Coordinates of C-alpha atoms and ligand atoms in Angstrom, one line a residue:
M1 CA 0.1 -0.2 -0.2
K2 CA 1.3 3.3 -1.1
S3 CA 1.1 6.5 1.0
S4 CA 1.3 9.0 -1.3
K5 CA 1.9 12.5 0.1
S6 CA 1.4 14.5 -3.3
K7 CA -1.2 17.4 -3.4
R8 CA -3.4 18.6 -5.4
W9 CA -3.7 22.4 -5.5
E10 CA -7.0 23.9 -5.3
V11 CA -6.5 28.1 -5.7
I12 CA -10.2 29.4 -4.5
Y13 CA -9.8 32.8 -6.3
K14 CA -10.1 32.1 -9.6
G15 CA -9.9 35.8 -11.6
E16 CA -7.0 37.4 -13.0
I17 CA -4.1 37.9 -10.9
P18 CA -4.5 41.3 -9.0
N19 CA -2.6 44.1 -10.8
A20 CA 0.5 44.6 -9.2
N21 CA 0.0 48.5 -9.4
K22 CA -2.9 48.0 -7.4
Q23 CA -2.7 48.8 -3.6
S24 CA -3.0 45.6 -1.6
E25 CA -6.4 46.2 -0.8
E26 CA -7.2 44.1 -3.9
I27 CA -5.6 41.0 -2.3
I28 CA -7.0 41.6 1.2
D29 CA -10.8 41.8 -0.4
I30 CA -10.1 38.8 -2.1
L31 CA -8.8 36.8 1.3
L32 CA -12.2 38.1 3.0
K33 CA -14.2 36.8 0.4
N34 CA -12.2 33.3 0.4
R35 CA -13.5 33.6 4.3
G36 CA -17.3 34.6 3.5
I37 CA -16.7 38.2 4.5
K38 CA -18.1 40.4 2.3
S39 CA -20.0 43.4 3.6
N40 CA -18.2 46.5 5.1
K41 CA -19.8 45.7 8.4
E42 CA -18.4 42.4 8.2
K43 CA -15.1 43.7 7.2
Q44 CA -15.0 45.8 10.3
E45 CA -16.3 42.8 12.7
F46 CA -13.2 40.9 11.4
F47 CA -10.8 43.1 11.8
K48 CA -12.1 44.6 15.0
P49 CA -13.8 41.8 16.9
K50 CA -16.8 42.4 19.3
D51 CA -15.3 42.5 23.2
P52 CA -16.8 39.6 24.3
Q53 CA -18.5 41.7 27.4
K54 CA -20.7 43.3 24.6
I55 CA -21.7 40.1 23.0
R56 CA -25.7 40.1 23.5
I57 CA -27.3 36.6 24.8
S58 CA -29.6 36.7 21.9
E59 CA -26.8 36.8 18.9
L60 CA -25.6 33.9 20.5
G61 CA -29.0 32.0 20.1
I62 CA -29.5 31.2 23.7
D63 CA -32.6 31.3 25.3
Q64 CA -32.6 34.6 27.5
K65 CA -35.3 33.5 29.7
A66 CA -33.8 30.1 30.2
L67 CA -30.7 31.8 31.3
K68 CA -32.7 34.2 33.3
K69 CA -34.5 31.3 35.0
A70 CA -31.5 29.3 35.9
I71 CA -29.8 32.5 37.3
I72 CA -32.6 33.3 39.4
R73 CA -32.5 29.5 40.8
I74 CA -28.8 29.5 41.6
Q75 CA -28.9 32.7 43.6
K76 CA -31.8 30.8 45.4
A77 CA -29.3 28.4 46.1
K78 CA -27.4 30.8 48.5
K79 CA -29.9 31.7 50.5
N80 CA -31.2 28.2 51.0
K81 CA -27.6 27.2 51.7
E82 CA -28.2 24.2 49.2
K83 CA -25.2 22.5 47.4
I84 CA -24.4 23.1 43.7
I85 CA -22.3 20.9 41.4
I86 CA -20.9 21.7 38.4
Y87 CA -20.6 18.6 36.3
G88 CA -18.1 19.1 33.4
D89 CA -16.4 16.5 31.0
Y90 CA -12.5 15.3 30.8
D91 CA -11.3 17.1 27.8
A92 CA -9.8 20.6 27.4
D93 CA -13.2 22.4 26.5
G94 CA -14.8 20.8 29.6
I95 CA -12.3 20.9 31.8
C96 CA -11.9 25.0 31.1
A97 CA -15.5 25.1 31.2
S98 CA -16.0 23.6 34.9
A99 CA -12.9 26.0 36.1
I100 CA -14.8 29.3 34.4
L101 CA -18.3 28.6 36.4
W102 CA -16.8 27.1 39.5
E103 CA -14.5 30.1 40.2
V104 CA -17.4 32.5 39.7
L105 CA -19.9 30.6 41.8
Y106 CA -16.9 30.3 44.3
S107 CA -16.0 33.7 44.7
L108 CA -19.3 34.9 45.0
K109 CA -19.6 32.4 48.1
F110 CA -21.8 29.9 46.9
D111 CA -21.4 26.2 48.1
V112 CA -20.0 24.7 45.0
V113 CA -17.8 21.9 43.9
P114 CA -16.5 20.9 40.8
Y115 CA -17.2 17.3 39.5
I116 CA -15.5 15.7 36.2
P117 CA -16.4 12.3 35.3
E118 CA -13.9 9.6 34.9
R119 CA -13.4 8.2 31.1
F120 CA -13.4 4.7 31.5
S121 CA -15.4 4.0 34.4
E122 CA -18.6 7.1 33.9
G123 CA -17.8 8.2 30.7
Y124 CA -18.9 11.2 28.8
G125 CA -22.0 13.2 30.0
L126 CA -24.3 13.0 33.0
N127 CA -25.3 9.6 33.8
A128 CA -27.9 8.1 36.3
E129 CA -25.2 6.3 38.5
S130 CA -23.3 9.0 38.8
I131 CA -26.2 11.3 40.0
K132 CA -26.9 8.7 42.6
K133 CA -23.8 8.7 44.3
L134 CA -22.9 12.6 44.5
K135 CA -26.6 12.9 45.7
K136 CA -25.7 10.1 48.4
E137 CA -22.2 11.9 49.3
N138 CA -24.1 15.4 49.7
P139 CA -27.6 15.0 50.9
N140 CA -27.4 18.6 50.5
L141 CA -27.1 18.7 46.9
K142 CA -30.2 20.4 45.3
I143 CA -28.6 21.9 41.8
I144 CA -26.2 20.0 39.1
I145 CA -25.2 22.6 36.6
T146 CA -23.8 21.1 33.3
V147 CA -21.2 22.2 31.5
D148 CA -19.9 21.4 28.0
N149 CA -22.2 18.2 28.2
G150 CA -25.9 17.3 29.4
I151 CA -28.3 17.9 26.1
V152 CA -28.8 14.7 25.6
A153 CA -28.8 13.0 28.9
D154 CA -32.3 12.8 29.2
K155 CA -32.6 9.5 31.1
A156 CA -30.1 10.7 33.7
I157 CA -31.9 14.2 34.2
D158 CA -34.9 11.9 35.0
V159 CA -33.3 10.2 37.6
A160 CA -32.0 13.7 39.1
N161 CA -35.8 15.0 38.9
K162 CA -36.9 12.0 41.6
L163 CA -34.1 12.8 43.9
E164 CA -35.0 16.6 43.7
V165 CA -31.6 17.7 42.1
D166 CA -32.4 20.6 39.8
V167 CA -31.0 20.1 36.6
I168 CA -29.5 23.0 34.7
I169 CA -27.9 22.3 31.4
T170 CA -25.4 24.6 29.4
D171 CA -23.8 22.3 26.5
H172 CA -23.2 23.2 22.7
H173 CA -23.5 19.6 21.5
Q174 CA -26.2 18.6 19.2
K175 CA -29.7 18.2 20.4
G176 CA -31.3 14.8 20.4
K177 CA -34.9 13.8 19.2
K178 CA -35.9 14.3 22.9
L179 CA -35.1 17.2 25.0
P180 CA -34.4 16.4 28.8
K181 CA -36.5 17.5 31.2
A182 CA -34.2 20.0 32.8
F183 CA -34.8 22.7 35.0
S184 CA -33.4 24.9 32.5
I185 CA -31.6 24.6 29.0
I186 CA -28.8 27.0 27.9
H187 CA -27.9 26.1 24.6
T188 CA -26.4 27.2 21.5
D189 CA -24.3 25.3 18.7
R190 CA -22.5 28.1 17.9
I191 CA -19.7 28.6 20.4
C192 CA -17.9 25.8 22.6
G193 CA -19.1 24.9 25.9
S194 CA -16.7 27.0 27.9
A195 CA -18.2 30.5 26.0
I196 CA -21.0 29.0 27.4
A197 CA -20.2 28.9 30.7
W198 CA -18.3 32.0 30.8
M199 CA -21.6 33.7 29.1
V200 CA -23.6 32.3 32.4
A201 CA -20.7 33.5 34.6
R202 CA -20.7 36.8 33.1
E203 CA -24.3 37.4 33.9
M204 CA -24.0 36.2 37.5
R205 CA -21.3 38.8 38.1
K206 CA -22.4 42.5 38.3
E207 CA -19.0 44.1 38.1
F208 CA -16.3 42.6 35.8
S209 CA -12.4 42.7 35.9
I210 CA -9.5 41.4 34.2
G211 CA -8.9 37.7 35.0
S212 CA -12.4 36.9 33.6
G213 CA -11.6 33.7 32.4
L214 CA -11.4 34.4 28.9
D215 CA -8.0 32.7 29.0
L216 CA -10.0 29.8 29.2
V217 CA -12.5 30.6 26.6
A218 CA -9.8 30.4 24.5
I219 CA -8.3 27.0 25.2
G220 CA -12.0 25.7 24.8
T221 CA -12.6 27.3 21.7
I222 CA -9.3 26.3 20.1
A223 CA -9.6 22.8 21.3
D224 CA -12.9 22.1 20.6
Q225 CA -12.1 23.5 16.9
M226 CA -14.7 26.1 16.6
P227 CA -14.1 28.1 13.4
L228 CA -12.5 31.3 14.1
I229 CA -14.9 33.9 12.7
G230 CA -17.6 35.4 13.6
L231 CA -18.2 35.5 17.6
N232 CA -15.5 32.7 18.0
R233 CA -13.2 35.0 16.5
S234 CA -14.2 37.3 19.2
F235 CA -13.8 34.8 21.9
A236 CA -10.7 33.5 20.6
K237 CA -8.9 37.5 20.0
Y238 CA -9.8 38.3 23.4
G239 CA -9.2 35.2 25.1
L240 CA -5.7 34.7 23.4
K241 CA -4.9 38.4 24.7
E242 CA -5.6 37.4 28.3
L243 CA -4.0 33.9 27.8
N244 CA -0.9 36.1 27.1
R245 CA -1.0 37.8 30.4
T246 CA -2.9 35.3 32.8
K247 CA -1.8 35.5 36.4
R248 CA -3.1 32.0 36.7
P249 CA -0.2 30.1 38.5
G250 CA -0.8 26.7 36.8
L251 CA -1.0 28.1 33.1
N252 CA 2.4 30.2 33.9
S253 CA 3.8 26.7 35.1
L254 CA 2.2 24.8 32.2
I255 CA 3.6 27.5 29.6
E256 CA 7.1 27.6 30.8
E257 CA 7.2 23.5 31.3
A258 CA 6.0 23.5 27.5
G259 CA 8.5 25.7 26.6
L260 CA 6.2 28.4 25.4
K261 CA 6.6 32.2 26.0
K262 CA 4.2 34.5 27.2
G263 CA 3.3 37.4 24.5
N264 CA 3.3 35.2 21.5
I265 CA 1.0 32.2 22.1
G266 CA -1.2 32.1 19.3
S267 CA -3.9 29.4 18.5
Y268 CA -1.4 27.0 17.2
A269 CA 0.4 26.9 20.9
V270 CA -3.1 26.6 22.1
G271 CA -4.2 23.7 20.0
F272 CA -1.1 21.5 19.6
I273 CA 0.7 22.4 23.1
I274 CA -1.4 23.3 25.8
A275 CA -4.8 21.6 25.1
P276 CA -3.3 18.2 24.6
R277 CA -1.3 18.6 28.2
L278 CA -4.7 19.3 29.5
N279 CA -6.3 16.6 27.9
A280 CA -3.7 13.8 28.6
M281 CA -4.9 13.3 32.0
G282 CA -8.2 12.3 31.1
R283 CA -7.1 10.0 28.4
L284 CA -4.6 8.0 31.1
E285 CA -5.8 8.9 34.5
H286 CA -7.6 11.6 35.9
A287 CA -8.7 15.3 34.0
L288 CA -9.4 16.5 38.0
D289 CA -5.3 17.3 37.8
S290 CA -6.3 19.6 35.1
L291 CA -8.8 21.3 36.6
R292 CA -6.7 21.6 39.8
L293 CA -3.9 23.3 37.5
L294 CA -6.4 25.8 36.1
C295 CA -7.8 27.0 39.5
T296 CA -5.0 26.6 42.1
K297 CA -3.6 29.6 43.7
N298 CA -0.9 28.1 45.1
N299 CA 2.4 28.7 43.0
L300 CA 4.1 25.5 44.7
R301 CA 1.4 23.5 43.7
A302 CA 1.2 24.8 40.2
K303 CA 4.6 23.6 39.7
D304 CA 3.7 20.4 40.8
L305 CA 0.9 19.8 38.6
A306 CA 2.4 21.2 35.4
I307 CA 5.5 18.9 36.0
L308 CA 2.9 15.9 36.1
L309 CA 0.7 16.9 33.0
S310 CA 3.8 17.3 31.0
K311 CA 4.7 14.3 32.1
V312 CA 1.5 12.3 31.7
N313 CA 1.5 14.4 28.0
S314 CA 4.9 12.4 27.2
Q315 CA 3.2 8.6 28.8
R316 CA 0.5 9.6 26.0
Q317 CA 2.6 10.0 23.1
K318 CA 4.3 7.0 23.7
V319 CA 0.8 4.9 24.4
V320 CA -0.3 6.5 21.2
E321 CA 3.1 5.5 19.2
K322 CA 2.9 2.0 20.7
V323 CA -0.4 1.7 19.3
L324 CA 0.8 3.1 15.8
V325 CA 3.5 1.1 15.3
H326 CA 1.1 -2.4 15.5
A327 CA -1.7 -0.5 13.5
K328 CA 0.6 0.4 10.8
A329 CA 2.3 -3.0 10.5
V330 CA -1.3 -4.4 9.8
A331 CA -2.3 -1.3 7.8
I332 CA 0.7 -1.7 5.3
Q333 CA -0.4 -5.5 5.1
K334 CA -3.8 -4.9 4.0
S335 CA -3.7 -4.3 0.0
A336 CA -7.1 -2.8 0.0
R337 CA -7.4 1.1 -0.5
G338 CA -10.6 1.1 1.3
I339 CA -11.4 2.3 4.8
L340 CA -8.9 1.4 7.6
I341 CA -10.4 -0.7 10.3
L342 CA -7.8 -1.9 13.1
S343 CA -8.7 -3.5 16.4
H344 CA -6.8 -5.1 18.8
E345 CA -6.8 -5.6 22.7
S346 CA -3.5 -3.6 23.4
Y347 CA -5.1 -0.5 21.7
H348 CA -5.5 2.2 25.0
E349 CA -9.0 3.2 25.0
G350 CA -8.1 6.6 25.7
V351 CA -5.9 7.1 23.0
I352 CA -7.7 5.2 19.9
G353 CA -9.0 8.7 18.4
L354 CA -5.5 10.4 18.4
A355 CA -4.4 6.7 16.7
A356 CA -6.7 7.3 13.9
A357 CA -6.3 10.8 13.3
K358 CA -2.5 9.8 12.9
L359 CA -3.6 7.0 10.6
V360 CA -5.4 9.5 8.4
D361 CA -2.4 11.9 8.2
E362 CA -0.2 9.1 7.0
F363 CA -2.5 7.1 4.7
Y364 CA -5.1 9.8 3.6
R365 CA -8.3 7.4 3.9
P366 CA -10.4 7.0 6.8
A367 CA -9.5 5.1 9.8
I368 CA -11.3 3.4 12.6
V369 CA -9.4 2.1 15.5
L370 CA -11.0 -0.2 18.3
S371 CA -9.7 -0.9 21.3
K372 CA -11.1 -4.8 21.7
G373 CA -12.9 -5.3 25.0
I374 CA -13.9 -9.1 26.2
E375 CA -17.4 -8.4 25.1
I376 CA -18.0 -4.5 23.9
S377 CA -15.1 -2.8 22.1
K378 CA -14.7 0.9 21.5
A379 CA -14.1 2.6 18.6
S380 CA -12.9 6.1 17.3
A381 CA -13.2 7.0 13.7
R382 CA -11.6 9.7 11.8
S383 CA -11.8 11.0 8.1
I384 CA -11.0 13.0 5.1
P385 CA -12.9 15.5 3.4
G386 CA -15.5 13.7 0.8
F387 CA -15.8 10.8 3.4
N388 CA -19.0 11.8 5.6
I389 CA -17.9 8.9 8.4
I390 CA -20.9 9.7 10.8
E391 CA -23.1 8.9 7.8
F392 CA -21.2 6.0 6.9
I393 CA -21.0 4.2 10.4
H394 CA -25.1 4.8 10.6
K395 CA -25.1 2.1 7.9
Y396 CA -24.2 -0.2 9.9
D397 CA -26.5 1.0 12.9
D398 CA -27.5 -2.8 13.3
F399 CA -24.0 -3.8 14.6
L400 CA -23.5 -1.0 16.8
E401 CA -23.9 -0.2 20.5
G402 CA -24.6 3.5 19.9
G403 CA -22.5 6.3 19.1
G404 CA -22.2 9.8 17.8
G405 CA -20.1 12.5 15.8
H406 CA -19.4 14.5 12.6
P407 CA -18.7 14.2 9.0
M408 CA -15.1 14.2 9.9
A409 CA -14.8 12.2 13.6
A410 CA -16.9 9.9 15.3
G411 CA -17.1 7.4 18.3
F412 CA -19.2 4.7 18.7
S413 CA -19.2 0.8 20.8
I414 CA -19.7 -2.4 19.1
R415 CA -20.0 -5.9 20.2
T416 CA -16.5 -7.5 20.1
E417 CA -18.0 -10.8 17.9
N418 CA -19.6 -8.1 15.7
I419 CA -16.2 -6.3 14.5
E420 CA -15.1 -9.0 11.6
K421 CA -18.2 -8.8 9.8
F422 CA -18.4 -5.0 10.5
S423 CA -15.2 -4.7 9.1
T424 CA -15.5 -7.0 5.7
L425 CA -18.8 -5.2 4.8
A426 CA -17.4 -1.6 6.0
E427 CA -14.1 -2.0 3.9
E428 CA -16.0 -3.3 0.7
E429 CA -18.6 -0.7 1.0
S430 CA -16.0 2.5 1.6
L431 CA -14.4 1.6 -1.9
K432 CA -17.4 3.1 -3.6
I433 CA -16.8 6.3 -2.3
L434 CA -12.9 6.6 -2.0
T435 CA -12.2 7.7 -5.5
D436 CA -8.9 8.7 -6.8
K437 CA -10.1 12.2 -6.6
V438 CA -11.4 12.0 -2.5
T439 CA -8.0 9.8 -2.0
T440 CA -5.9 12.7 -3.2
R441 CA -4.9 15.4 -0.8
V442 CA -5.6 18.8 -1.5
L443 CA -3.7 22.0 -0.5
K444 CA -6.0 24.8 -0.7
A445 CA -4.6 28.4 -1.8
D446 CA -6.3 31.6 -1.6
L447 CA -4.8 33.1 -5.2
E448 CA -2.0 33.7 -7.2
I449 CA 0.2 36.7 -6.5
H450 CA 3.3 37.9 -8.0
F451 CA 6.5 38.5 -5.8
D452 CA 6.4 42.2 -6.2
Q453 CA 3.2 42.4 -4.6
I454 CA 4.7 41.2 -1.3
N455 CA 5.9 43.8 0.9
R456 CA 6.0 45.2 4.6
T457 CA 2.8 47.2 4.2
F458 CA 0.9 44.1 2.9
F459 CA 2.7 41.9 5.4
E460 CA 1.4 44.2 8.3
K461 CA -2.4 43.6 7.0
L462 CA -1.7 40.1 6.8
K463 CA -1.1 39.8 10.2
E464 CA -4.6 41.5 11.0
F465 CA -5.9 38.0 9.8
E466 CA -4.5 36.5 13.3
P467 CA -5.8 34.5 14.9
T468 CA -5.8 32.0 12.3
G469 CA -6.9 28.3 12.3
L470 CA -10.2 26.4 11.3
G471 CA -12.4 28.7 9.3
N472 CA -9.8 31.4 9.0
P473 CA -7.2 29.7 7.7
T474 CA -3.5 31.5 7.4
P475 CA -3.4 33.3 3.8
T476 CA -2.0 31.1 1.4
F477 CA -0.7 32.5 -2.0
V478 CA 0.8 30.5 -5.2
T479 CA 3.0 32.0 -7.2
R480 CA 4.0 30.3 -10.9
D481 CA 7.3 29.9 -12.9
V482 CA 9.6 30.6 -9.8
E483 CA 13.7 30.6 -10.4
T484 CA 15.7 28.8 -7.6
L485 CA 18.9 30.7 -7.3
D486 CA 19.8 28.4 -4.5
V487 CA 19.1 25.2 -2.1
R488 CA 20.7 24.0 0.8
L489 CA 19.6 21.5 3.4
V490 CA 19.0 22.5 7.1
G491 CA 17.7 21.6 10.2
I492 CA 18.3 18.2 12.4
D493 CA 18.8 15.0 10.1
N494 CA 18.4 17.7 7.2
K495 CA 15.1 17.4 7.1
H496 CA 14.2 20.8 6.2
L497 CA 14.8 23.2 2.6
K498 CA 16.2 26.7 2.8
L499 CA 15.8 28.1 -0.5
G500 CA 16.3 31.4 -2.6
L501 CA 13.8 32.0 -5.0
K502 CA 13.3 34.5 -7.8
K503 CA 10.4 35.5 -9.7
N504 CA 10.3 39.3 -12.1
K505 CA 13.8 40.6 -10.3
K506 CA 12.3 40.2 -6.6
T507 CA 13.8 37.5 -4.4
F508 CA 12.9 35.8 -1.2
S509 CA 14.2 33.6 1.1
A510 CA 12.0 30.7 1.5
I511 CA 11.8 27.8 4.2
A512 CA 10.4 24.3 3.3
F513 CA 9.9 21.7 6.0
A514 CA 10.1 18.2 5.8
M515 CA 10.7 18.9 2.0
A516 CA 14.2 17.2 1.8
E517 CA 12.9 14.7 -0.6
K518 CA 12.6 17.6 -3.4
Y519 CA 16.0 18.4 -2.7
N520 CA 17.6 16.5 -5.8
Y521 CA 15.1 17.7 -8.1
L522 CA 15.6 21.1 -7.4
S523 CA 18.2 23.4 -9.9
P524 CA 18.2 26.9 -10.9
E525 CA 17.4 25.4 -14.7
K526 CA 14.1 24.0 -13.2
K527 CA 11.3 26.5 -13.0
I528 CA 8.8 25.9 -9.6
D529 CA 5.5 26.7 -8.7
V530 CA 5.0 27.3 -5.1
A531 CA 2.6 27.6 -2.7
Y532 CA 3.3 29.7 0.5
N533 CA 2.6 31.4 3.8
I534 CA 4.3 35.0 4.0
E535 CA 6.1 35.2 7.6
E536 CA 8.8 37.2 9.2
N537 CA 12.1 35.8 10.1
V538 CA 13.9 37.4 12.8
W539 CA 17.4 37.0 13.3
N540 CA 20.1 38.7 14.6
G541 CA 17.7 41.9 15.2
R542 CA 17.2 41.6 11.8
R543 CA 13.6 41.7 10.2
D544 CA 13.1 39.7 6.8
L545 CA 9.8 38.8 5.2
E546 CA 10.4 34.9 4.3
L547 CA 8.2 32.4 2.4
K548 CA 7.2 29.5 4.2
I549 CA 6.4 27.0 1.9
K550 CA 3.6 24.6 1.8
D551 CA 4.2 22.7 -1.2
I552 CA 6.3 22.8 -4.3
K553 CA 5.4 21.5 -8.0
I554 CA 8.7 21.3 -10.4
K555 CA 8.0 22.2 -14.0
E556 CA 9.0 18.7 -16.0
Ligands
MN1 MN1 -17.2 21.1 24.2

């Protein structure tokens, strides 16, 4: 089986190359249009996102009456000396949401504790057994506020009602067919769980001060892969600003432990360095320690917890690696080009989603990784654009023991005895969808430009597209028929390329990460097409614009 990494380029703007004599505004307008931003009002909001403190409840699609009802009920708990439990989740968004709401209620002197379920014994979301246990331990428990879960927990909430515990749901997951009979439902799918919790917290407080928890909303928004446009862009932008000056001892220790620097933490650092560390605890041990890290006021404890999170994150990487070594060996033996379905009793349930994602990255085919149990096995699936994995999985509902997800990611349970039959049928069926077109990697670029359109002013304007990420990718350009003036191998193991590129008398230096295999094909005689981002390279006090190459096509 081949794991080809060659990409098909898709340039979104198909018109003429903007005129070099014109201001860069024309290019900026094309970039905005590519991101769905057209009207002047939308443009203004993009470059000056709304302060989250000014976002109205109604523009988020949250039911204002439900929120008001919830707040009146919560306030009554203080007078009546009732206990409140915040029921969260073990992923980064759920942990941040729990911290935000707990902090506010605790600082307002409520009798409140956070609760994070355990992934393996309790699973995701409010469940009847955990509610019974909590009520038994806290006879005074009268209110459960869910964060980042609860909207499909109708059976568990029936149990809570019987125990005379009022449940206030705050959640952003998709509603099921039946809405739970909760005391109040604060729901929208437009923002993440942390942002909803923050909106509730905002309404609970009269005065607002710095250190509001927006740093945590940024983590939740980015970790939960919200598209970074519209109001999510507001939460991400203001949240990142606050994260870069956070006073939380735990986050500060974690930032230091991870080798990051406050001041330049962006969406990449949050998504690939901070969030995985918060998530690692729930995957291998218990996510409560991640919550403790976010909330502690004690510097020594913060340091200890940051070390613990980093240590467990390294273990997590090893566990994923172990699954991958085994799974890849099996995958390579399979000659078909269908969906990859790999199951084994050694695959750790906490990391099967991460392993599936890595397999998709490696083979560019949808992948399902199963942690084989004696009777029931847990499965996690990841996909590629053009292959709707949740729709695909639903074809086999007869085999499955429940599950859910999105077009790109899903999870389910299956009776172990059914895995083989399911695999055979699904592999066969997947071939119908996995055409050559679907299984070719795509590089999306914004538009074609010339090198003489790249200058400092233009770059400054591009910087205003931050924070970039899902829904608002870093502007990517294509320039064709470029001359390679020089090329050399750089980095550890000579994995990267450093290039001097020239087009129409204008030259740029460029860096191409992990593209050493192209070295032998590059020469001044052969023109190339390049797809790239524009970055700033600061070295020895000098600031130069540099092209970060995403892909190279060598002309035959
Ligand atoms: Mn969430």
